[in-house]
Amino acid sequence: MAAMACASAPATALVPSSSSCCCGSSSSSSLIGTRVAIAPLRVNKVACRSLVAVSASAAAVEEQTEEKNVQRLLGIYQEKVVPALQEEFKYGNSFEIPQVKKIIVNCGVGEASQNAKALEGTIRDIAAVTGQKSVVTRSRKAIAGFKLREGVPVGVTLTLRGDVMYSFLDRLLNLALPRTRDFQGVNPYSFDGRGNYTLGLQEISVFPEIKFENIDKVRGLDICIVTSAKNDAEGHKLLSLLGMPFKEMGGGRMSASAAKKATRVTFRGRRK
C-alpha cells in the first residue's frame, strides 16, 4: 500500500533561491523556497499487460499448431504408411522401411551481389516459411558474363530435420501446393534413382506465412526430399502415401521406375 501511495503521489520540486533565479520580479520572489507540484508520468499498466498477454497467446497458438502438424503427419506415417509399405515390399526388418530423413531447401538470389536488401528479405521469408534460419551460399568462381566475382552471396540454403522437417512437409503438402496457380500435380519423374525427390516452386508466396506487401520480387524454391528408400519405387510409394500429389498417368498413379521407363521410350520414339 505504501508503494502504491508513493507511486500515485505527485512529485514536488523546490523553486531555486533568488541568487539562482533569472527573474527579479516581486511575484517570483514570493515563490522562493516553496514547493511546486509536478504531475507524474502515468503509464497504462493494464494496456501493457494486455499487449504482453496477446503476444504470449499468439506464440502459444503458433507452437500448438506446429505441434499438431508434426503429430498429424507422424500419425499418418505410423498408422497408414508403414503397414502399406510392409505389405507391398515385404521387409524383413522394421528398420528397412523407408522414411523421410531430411529436406534441403535452396533459394537463388541473383541480385544479392549488388542488392543487400534482397538477400535480407529472402532470409526473412525463408525463416518464416521453414521456421529455421538459412545459410548464405557464395559463388565459387568469378564469371565475367554475369558480372559475378568469387565469394559474393548468390543465395541461401538450409537443411530441415526432425519436428521442423515434418511441420514444413505438412504445410507444403496441404497448404502450399494446393495454392499453386494452375496446379495439376507434381512431376513423378523427378527422382534421382535412389528414392530422393526434387521439387521446384515458382513462387514462395504460396505459403500462407508470406505477406504480399512485403515481397519485393517473386522468387522460387528448390526443395529436395531425402529419404532412406533404396530405389525410386519405394520413394514414390512413401511420398504418395504421405500425401504428395503426383500427376496421374493413364488414369492411375504410376510408379517412379515405370515413369522413367515410359520417358525413355517416348524419347526414343521422337528421335526416330
mmCIF file with all atom_site columns, C-alpha atoms in Angstrom, residues 95-177:
data_model
loop_
_atom_site.group_PDB
_atom_site.id
_atom_site.type_symbol
_atom_site.label_atom_id
_atom_site.label_alt_id
_atom_site.label_comp_id
_atom_site.label_asym_id
_atom_site.label_entity_id
_atom_site.label_seq_id
_atom_site.pdbx_PDB_ins_code
_atom_site.Cartn_x
_atom_site.Cartn_y
_atom_site.Cartn_z
_atom_site.occupancy
_atom_site.B_iso_or_equiv
_atom_site.pdbx_formal_charge
_atom_site.auth_seq_id
_atom_site.auth_comp_id
_atom_site.auth_asym_id
_atom_site.auth_atom_id
_atom_site.pdbx_PDB_model_num
ATOM 1  C CA . PHE A 1 95  ? 14.386 -50.591 -39.862 1.00 0.00 ? 95  PHE A CA 1
ATOM 2  C CA . GLU A 1 96  ? 14.291 -51.259 -43.616 1.00 0.00 ? 96  GLU A CA 1
ATOM 3  C CA . ILE A 1 97  ? 11.011 -49.380 -44.006 1.00 0.00 ? 97  ILE A CA 1
ATOM 4  C CA . PRO A 1 98  ? 11.848 -46.078 -45.754 1.00 0.00 ? 98  PRO A CA 1
ATOM 5  C CA . GLN A 1 99  ? 11.215 -42.742 -44.135 1.00 0.00 ? 99  GLN A CA 1
ATOM 6  C CA . VAL A 1 100 ? 11.961 -39.080 -44.776 1.00 0.00 ? 100 VAL A CA 1
ATOM 7  C CA . LYS A 1 101 ? 15.422 -38.270 -43.401 1.00 0.00 ? 101 LYS A CA 1
ATOM 8  C CA . LYS A 1 102 ? 15.822 -34.578 -44.221 1.00 0.00 ? 102 LYS A CA 1
ATOM 9  C CA . ILE A 1 103 ? 14.621 -31.794 -46.510 1.00 0.00 ? 103 ILE A CA 1
ATOM 10 C CA . ILE A 1 104 ? 17.054 -29.416 -48.213 1.00 0.00 ? 104 ILE A CA 1
ATOM 11 C CA . VAL A 1 105 ? 15.702 -26.004 -49.258 1.00 0.00 ? 105 VAL A CA 1
ATOM 12 C CA . ASN A 1 106 ? 17.590 -23.750 -51.686 1.00 0.00 ? 106 ASN A CA 1
ATOM 13 C CA . CYS A 1 107 ? 16.752 -20.290 -52.989 1.00 0.00 ? 107 CYS A CA 1
ATOM 14 C CA . GLY A 1 108 ? 18.847 -18.378 -55.508 1.00 0.00 ? 108 GLY A CA 1
ATOM 15 C CA . VAL A 1 109 ? 19.186 -14.599 -55.238 1.00 0.00 ? 109 VAL A CA 1
ATOM 16 C CA . GLY A 1 110 ? 20.998 -13.414 -58.341 1.00 0.00 ? 110 GLY A CA 1
ATOM 17 C CA . GLU A 1 111 ? 20.923 -9.728  -57.409 1.00 0.00 ? 111 GLU A CA 1
ATOM 18 C CA . ALA A 1 112 ? 22.339 -10.347 -53.914 1.00 0.00 ? 112 ALA A CA 1
ATOM 19 C CA . SER A 1 113 ? 25.830 -9.251  -55.002 1.00 0.00 ? 113 SER A CA 1
ATOM 20 C CA . GLN A 1 114 ? 24.503 -5.783  -55.850 1.00 0.00 ? 114 GLN A CA 1
ATOM 21 C CA . ASN A 1 115 ? 21.486 -5.511  -53.550 1.00 0.00 ? 115 ASN A CA 1
ATOM 22 C CA . ALA A 1 116 ? 21.997 -6.499  -49.918 1.00 0.00 ? 116 ALA A CA 1
ATOM 23 C CA . LYS A 1 117 ? 18.345 -5.852  -49.038 1.00 0.00 ? 117 LYS A CA 1
ATOM 24 C CA . ALA A 1 118 ? 17.239 -8.557  -51.462 1.00 0.00 ? 118 ALA A CA 1
ATOM 25 C CA . LEU A 1 119 ? 19.312 -11.117 -49.570 1.00 0.00 ? 119 LEU A CA 1
ATOM 26 C CA . GLU A 1 120 ? 17.973 -9.941  -46.209 1.00 0.00 ? 120 GLU A CA 1
ATOM 27 C CA . GLY A 1 121 ? 14.389 -10.188 -47.456 1.00 0.00 ? 121 GLY A CA 1
ATOM 28 C CA . THR A 1 122 ? 14.969 -13.712 -48.755 1.00 0.00 ? 122 THR A CA 1
ATOM 29 C CA . ILE A 1 123 ? 16.467 -14.834 -45.445 1.00 0.00 ? 123 ILE A CA 1
ATOM 30 C CA . ARG A 1 124 ? 13.464 -13.384 -43.629 1.00 0.00 ? 124 ARG A CA 1
ATOM 31 C CA . ASP A 1 125 ? 10.974 -15.106 -45.944 1.00 0.00 ? 125 ASP A CA 1
ATOM 32 C CA . ILE A 1 126 ? 12.743 -18.479 -45.744 1.00 0.00 ? 126 ILE A CA 1
ATOM 33 C CA . ALA A 1 127 ? 12.802 -18.272 -41.944 1.00 0.00 ? 127 ALA A CA 1
ATOM 34 C CA . ALA A 1 128 ? 9.069  -17.505 -41.880 1.00 0.00 ? 128 ALA A CA 1
ATOM 35 C CA . VAL A 1 129 ? 8.281  -20.456 -44.154 1.00 0.00 ? 129 VAL A CA 1
ATOM 36 C CA . THR A 1 130 ? 10.565 -23.097 -42.655 1.00 0.00 ? 130 THR A CA 1
ATOM 37 C CA . GLY A 1 131 ? 10.948 -21.928 -39.052 1.00 0.00 ? 131 GLY A CA 1
ATOM 38 C CA . GLN A 1 132 ? 14.736 -22.090 -39.306 1.00 0.00 ? 132 GLN A CA 1
ATOM 39 C CA . LYS A 1 133 ? 17.419 -19.578 -40.250 1.00 0.00 ? 133 LYS A CA 1
ATOM 40 C CA . SER A 1 134 ? 19.161 -20.217 -43.558 1.00 0.00 ? 134 SER A CA 1
ATOM 41 C CA . VAL A 1 135 ? 22.844 -20.098 -44.504 1.00 0.00 ? 135 VAL A CA 1
ATOM 42 C CA . VAL A 1 136 ? 24.161 -17.771 -47.209 1.00 0.00 ? 136 VAL A CA 1
ATOM 43 C CA . THR A 1 137 ? 25.747 -19.510 -50.205 1.00 0.00 ? 137 THR A CA 1
ATOM 44 C CA . ARG A 1 138 ? 28.586 -17.806 -52.082 1.00 0.00 ? 138 ARG A CA 1
ATOM 45 C CA . SER A 1 139 ? 29.985 -18.121 -55.583 1.00 0.00 ? 139 SER A CA 1
ATOM 46 C CA . ARG A 1 140 ? 32.956 -20.443 -56.032 1.00 0.00 ? 140 ARG A CA 1
ATOM 47 C CA . LYS A 1 141 ? 34.458 -18.711 -59.050 1.00 0.00 ? 141 LYS A CA 1
ATOM 48 C CA . ALA A 1 142 ? 34.172 -15.472 -60.986 1.00 0.00 ? 142 ALA A CA 1
ATOM 49 C CA . ILE A 1 143 ? 32.066 -15.282 -64.166 1.00 0.00 ? 143 ILE A CA 1
ATOM 50 C CA . ALA A 1 144 ? 32.532 -12.095 -66.176 1.00 0.00 ? 144 ALA A CA 1
ATOM 51 C CA . GLY A 1 145 ? 29.420 -12.639 -68.306 1.00 0.00 ? 145 GLY A CA 1
ATOM 52 C CA . PHE A 1 146 ? 27.193 -12.496 -65.220 1.00 0.00 ? 146 PHE A CA 1
ATOM 53 C CA . LYS A 1 147 ? 29.238 -9.748  -63.533 1.00 0.00 ? 147 LYS A CA 1
ATOM 54 C CA . LEU A 1 148 ? 29.946 -12.237 -60.765 1.00 0.00 ? 148 LEU A CA 1
ATOM 55 C CA . ARG A 1 149 ? 33.005 -12.222 -58.552 1.00 0.00 ? 149 ARG A CA 1
ATOM 56 C CA . GLU A 1 150 ? 34.310 -15.046 -56.437 1.00 0.00 ? 150 GLU A CA 1
ATOM 57 C CA . GLY A 1 151 ? 32.949 -15.248 -52.889 1.00 0.00 ? 151 GLY A CA 1
ATOM 58 C CA . VAL A 1 152 ? 29.914 -12.981 -53.283 1.00 0.00 ? 152 VAL A CA 1
ATOM 59 C CA . PRO A 1 153 ? 26.462 -14.085 -51.981 1.00 0.00 ? 153 PRO A CA 1
ATOM 60 C CA . VAL A 1 154 ? 24.289 -15.818 -54.591 1.00 0.00 ? 154 VAL A CA 1
ATOM 61 C CA . GLY A 1 155 ? 21.536 -17.420 -52.487 1.00 0.00 ? 155 GLY A CA 1
ATOM 62 C CA . VAL A 1 156 ? 20.575 -19.205 -49.289 1.00 0.00 ? 156 VAL A CA 1
ATOM 63 C CA . THR A 1 157 ? 20.230 -22.828 -48.227 1.00 0.00 ? 157 THR A CA 1
ATOM 64 C CA . LEU A 1 158 ? 19.196 -24.803 -45.161 1.00 0.00 ? 158 LEU A CA 1
ATOM 65 C CA . THR A 1 159 ? 18.571 -28.398 -44.067 1.00 0.00 ? 159 THR A CA 1
ATOM 66 C CA . LEU A 1 160 ? 15.490 -29.395 -42.067 1.00 0.00 ? 160 LEU A CA 1
ATOM 67 C CA . ARG A 1 161 ? 15.358 -32.404 -39.766 1.00 0.00 ? 161 ARG A CA 1
ATOM 68 C CA . GLY A 1 162 ? 13.100 -33.738 -37.029 1.00 0.00 ? 162 GLY A CA 1
ATOM 69 C CA . ASP A 1 163 ? 9.947  -31.886 -35.996 1.00 0.00 ? 163 ASP A CA 1
ATOM 70 C CA . VAL A 1 164 ? 10.765 -28.800 -38.081 1.00 0.00 ? 164 VAL A CA 1
ATOM 71 C CA . MET A 1 165 ? 11.047 -31.028 -41.155 1.00 0.00 ? 165 MET A CA 1
ATOM 72 C CA . TYR A 1 166 ? 7.678  -32.727 -40.565 1.00 0.00 ? 166 TYR A CA 1
ATOM 73 C CA . SER A 1 167 ? 5.978  -29.386 -39.903 1.00 0.00 ? 167 SER A CA 1
ATOM 74 C CA . PHE A 1 168 ? 7.338  -27.913 -43.151 1.00 0.00 ? 168 PHE A CA 1
ATOM 75 C CA . LEU A 1 169 ? 6.420  -31.040 -45.135 1.00 0.00 ? 169 LEU A CA 1
ATOM 76 C CA . ASP A 1 170 ? 2.865  -30.978 -43.786 1.00 0.00 ? 170 ASP A CA 1
ATOM 77 C CA . ARG A 1 171 ? 2.378  -27.324 -44.772 1.00 0.00 ? 171 ARG A CA 1
ATOM 78 C CA . LEU A 1 172 ? 3.978  -27.970 -48.165 1.00 0.00 ? 172 LEU A CA 1
ATOM 79 C CA . LEU A 1 173 ? 1.619  -30.844 -48.993 1.00 0.00 ? 173 LEU A CA 1
ATOM 80 C CA . ASN A 1 174 ? -1.601 -29.422 -47.558 1.00 0.00 ? 174 ASN A CA 1
ATOM 81 C CA . LEU A 1 175 ? -1.245 -25.638 -47.896 1.00 0.00 ? 175 LEU A CA 1
ATOM 82 C CA . ALA A 1 176 ? 1.429  -24.545 -50.375 1.00 0.00 ? 176 ALA A CA 1
ATOM 83 C CA . LEU A 1 177 ? 0.941  -26.970 -53.274 1.00 0.00 ? 177 LEU A CA 1
#
